[in-house]
Amino acid sequence: MSSTVPSTVEVVLDESALLALGSGSVLISRILHQSAATDTWRVHVALAALADADRARTGVAGHVAMLDQIVFHPLDLAAVLAASGESRTLGWTHTRHVAQPGPERPEGARVVTAVPKDWDGAGVRVLDVSV
């Protein structure tokens, strides 16, 4: 009998998901619980998106910063260059940059969002938590 190791689910919370978490979203809370309880979910947050969420609702950044199961991604030069010429917010482009495939996440990550239409045509997979 062979055992199968479940693959890791990589997700990035966008601004809308961060605001929904701050409003008590059960779905996002479950994702965070799974990431804390198992090794099968890994949750990422682009710091530019966290700053945008905190501007919309003061205190969100402080709340999210206490969650030690989240991997925070600083705004680096590569993220700024990826945002160059974009009409979207820096938080949106930073989230997309983190979700793109790369050496650490060869398959990329799903964007967890409460506004899935914001990601139409962005070239990333989406996990809709708008219900």
mmCIF file of C-alpha atoms in Angstrom:
data_model
loop_
_atom_site.group_PDB
_atom_site.id
_atom_site.type_symbol
_atom_site.label_atom_id
_atom_site.label_comp_id
_atom_site.label_asym_id
_atom_site.label_seq_id
_atom_site.Cartn_x
_atom_site.Cartn_y
_atom_site.Cartn_z
ATOM 1 C CA MET A 1 0.000 0.000 0.000
ATOM 2 C CA SER A 2 1.491 3.328 -1.023
ATOM 3 C CA SER A 3 0.863 6.581 0.748
ATOM 4 C CA THR A 4 0.297 9.742 -1.187
ATOM 5 C CA VAL A 5 1.554 13.023 0.141
ATOM 6 C CA PRO A 6 -1.001 15.745 -0.576
ATOM 7 C CA SER A 7 0.379 18.635 -2.586
ATOM 8 C CA THR A 8 0.530 22.058 -1.035
ATOM 9 C CA VAL A 9 -2.182 24.544 -1.971
ATOM 10 C CA GLU A 10 -0.607 27.977 -2.368
ATOM 11 C CA VAL A 11 -2.953 30.966 -2.032
ATOM 12 C CA VAL A 12 -2.490 34.743 -1.977
ATOM 13 C CA LEU A 13 -5.069 36.924 -0.224
ATOM 14 C CA ASP A 14 -5.941 40.028 -2.222
ATOM 15 C CA GLU A 15 -7.191 43.305 -0.742
ATOM 16 C CA SER A 16 -10.835 42.201 -0.870
ATOM 17 C CA ALA A 17 -10.012 38.932 0.916
ATOM 18 C CA LEU A 18 -8.067 40.805 3.592
ATOM 19 C CA LEU A 19 -11.035 43.125 4.128
ATOM 20 C CA ALA A 20 -13.406 40.135 4.232
ATOM 21 C CA LEU A 21 -11.177 38.462 6.807
ATOM 22 C CA GLY A 22 -11.353 41.631 8.886
ATOM 23 C CA SER A 23 -15.146 41.428 8.626
ATOM 24 C CA GLY A 24 -15.247 37.834 9.881
ATOM 25 C CA SER A 25 -15.362 35.788 6.651
ATOM 26 C CA VAL A 26 -15.871 32.146 7.608
ATOM 27 C CA LEU A 27 -14.336 30.888 4.344
ATOM 28 C CA ILE A 28 -11.104 32.833 4.747
ATOM 29 C CA SER A 29 -10.942 31.885 8.428
ATOM 30 C CA ARG A 30 -11.162 28.224 7.381
ATOM 31 C CA ILE A 31 -8.304 28.672 4.911
ATOM 32 C CA LEU A 32 -6.184 30.223 7.660
ATOM 33 C CA HIS A 33 -7.155 27.445 10.078
ATOM 34 C CA GLN A 34 -6.133 24.812 7.499
ATOM 35 C CA SER A 35 -2.792 26.535 6.979
ATOM 36 C CA ALA A 36 -2.141 26.589 10.732
ATOM 37 C CA ALA A 37 -3.312 23.027 11.346
ATOM 38 C CA THR A 38 -1.719 21.243 8.366
ATOM 39 C CA ASP A 39 1.084 21.576 5.854
ATOM 40 C CA THR A 40 -1.296 21.375 2.900
ATOM 41 C CA TRP A 41 -2.231 25.081 2.691
ATOM 42 C CA ARG A 42 0.240 27.964 2.498
ATOM 43 C CA VAL A 43 -1.159 31.497 2.719
ATOM 44 C CA HIS A 44 0.695 34.479 1.238
ATOM 45 C CA VAL A 45 0.023 38.213 1.489
ATOM 46 C CA ALA A 46 1.565 40.926 -0.677
ATOM 47 C CA LEU A 47 2.399 43.801 1.669
ATOM 48 C CA ALA A 48 1.213 46.422 -0.830
ATOM 49 C CA ALA A 49 -2.242 44.762 -0.793
ATOM 50 C CA LEU A 50 -2.178 44.719 3.008
ATOM 51 C CA ALA A 51 -1.392 48.444 3.017
ATOM 52 C CA ASP A 52 -4.306 49.089 0.614
ATOM 53 C CA ALA A 53 -6.656 47.053 2.842
ATOM 54 C CA ASP A 54 -5.503 48.929 5.937
ATOM 55 C CA ARG A 55 -6.111 52.266 4.203
ATOM 56 C CA ALA A 56 -9.675 51.113 3.504
ATOM 57 C CA ARG A 57 -10.194 49.802 7.052
ATOM 58 C CA THR A 58 -7.675 50.863 9.685
ATOM 59 C CA GLY A 59 -6.580 47.981 11.865
ATOM 60 C CA VAL A 60 -6.666 45.213 9.255
ATOM 61 C CA ALA A 61 -2.855 45.218 8.950
ATOM 62 C CA GLY A 62 -2.377 44.905 12.701
ATOM 63 C CA HIS A 63 -4.839 42.004 12.846
ATOM 64 C CA VAL A 64 -3.286 40.132 9.926
ATOM 65 C CA ALA A 65 0.263 40.776 11.193
ATOM 66 C CA MET A 66 -0.508 38.671 14.270
ATOM 67 C CA LEU A 67 -1.226 35.575 12.165
ATOM 68 C CA ASP A 68 2.031 33.649 12.108
ATOM 69 C CA GLN A 69 0.907 31.154 9.448
ATOM 70 C CA ILE A 70 0.979 33.865 6.765
ATOM 71 C CA VAL A 71 4.002 34.392 4.525
ATOM 72 C CA PHE A 72 4.404 38.138 3.921
ATOM 73 C CA HIS A 73 5.983 39.371 0.680
ATOM 74 C CA PRO A 74 7.744 42.744 0.755
ATOM 75 C CA LEU A 75 7.482 45.092 -2.172
ATOM 76 C CA ASP A 76 10.759 44.479 -3.969
ATOM 77 C CA LEU A 77 12.191 45.816 -7.214
ATOM 78 C CA ALA A 78 10.798 42.912 -9.266
ATOM 79 C CA ALA A 79 7.276 43.655 -7.964
ATOM 80 C CA VAL A 80 7.635 47.360 -8.735
ATOM 81 C CA LEU A 81 8.823 46.581 -12.259
ATOM 82 C CA ALA A 82 5.876 44.195 -12.716
ATOM 83 C CA ALA A 83 3.563 47.085 -11.773
ATOM 84 C CA SER A 84 5.133 49.448 -14.291
ATOM 85 C CA GLY A 85 2.557 50.740 -16.759
ATOM 86 C CA GLU A 86 -0.372 49.037 -14.994
ATOM 87 C CA SER A 87 -3.590 50.952 -14.435
ATOM 88 C CA ARG A 88 -4.476 48.825 -11.381
ATOM 89 C CA THR A 89 -3.463 49.613 -7.796
ATOM 90 C CA LEU A 90 -0.024 48.714 -6.514
ATOM 91 C CA GLY A 91 -1.678 46.230 -4.122
ATOM 92 C CA TRP A 92 -3.406 44.465 -7.020
ATOM 93 C CA THR A 93 -0.244 44.265 -9.127
ATOM 94 C CA HIS A 94 1.835 43.121 -6.145
ATOM 95 C CA THR A 95 -0.714 40.371 -5.420
ATOM 96 C CA ARG A 96 -0.600 39.272 -9.072
ATOM 97 C CA HIS A 97 3.217 39.285 -8.943
ATOM 98 C CA VAL A 98 3.216 37.032 -5.849
ATOM 99 C CA ALA A 99 0.676 34.689 -7.496
ATOM 100 C CA GLN A 100 2.748 34.225 -10.659
ATOM 101 C CA PRO A 101 4.835 31.052 -11.049
ATOM 102 C CA GLY A 102 8.407 31.381 -9.837
ATOM 103 C CA PRO A 103 11.248 29.375 -8.295
ATOM 104 C CA GLU A 104 9.513 29.103 -4.899
ATOM 105 C CA ARG A 105 6.071 28.326 -6.379
ATOM 106 C CA PRO A 106 6.549 26.688 -9.805
ATOM 107 C CA GLU A 107 2.797 26.406 -10.342
ATOM 108 C CA GLY A 108 2.066 29.840 -8.921
ATOM 109 C CA ALA A 109 -0.641 30.483 -6.352
ATOM 110 C CA ARG A 110 -4.386 31.028 -6.444
ATOM 111 C CA VAL A 111 -5.626 34.518 -5.643
ATOM 112 C CA VAL A 112 -8.213 34.360 -2.865
ATOM 113 C CA THR A 113 -10.689 37.132 -3.613
ATOM 114 C CA ALA A 114 -14.177 38.345 -2.763
ATOM 115 C CA VAL A 115 -14.296 40.147 -6.136
ATOM 116 C CA PRO A 116 -13.359 37.526 -8.750
ATOM 117 C CA LYS A 117 -14.246 39.726 -11.725
ATOM 118 C CA ASP A 118 -11.322 41.995 -10.728
ATOM 119 C CA TRP A 119 -9.041 39.154 -11.816
ATOM 120 C CA ASP A 120 -10.579 38.463 -15.237
ATOM 121 C CA GLY A 121 -7.788 38.344 -17.798
ATOM 122 C CA ALA A 122 -5.033 38.688 -15.179
ATOM 123 C CA GLY A 123 -3.481 35.327 -15.965
ATOM 124 C CA VAL A 124 -3.845 33.916 -12.451
ATOM 125 C CA ARG A 125 -6.031 31.218 -10.937
ATOM 126 C CA VAL A 126 -8.719 32.497 -8.576
ATOM 127 C CA LEU A 127 -10.385 31.108 -5.470
ATOM 128 C CA ASP A 128 -13.737 32.905 -5.144
ATOM 129 C CA VAL A 129 -14.807 33.528 -1.534
ATOM 130 C CA SER A 130 -17.592 35.978 -2.386
ATOM 131 C CA VAL A 131 -20.433 33.785 -1.096
#
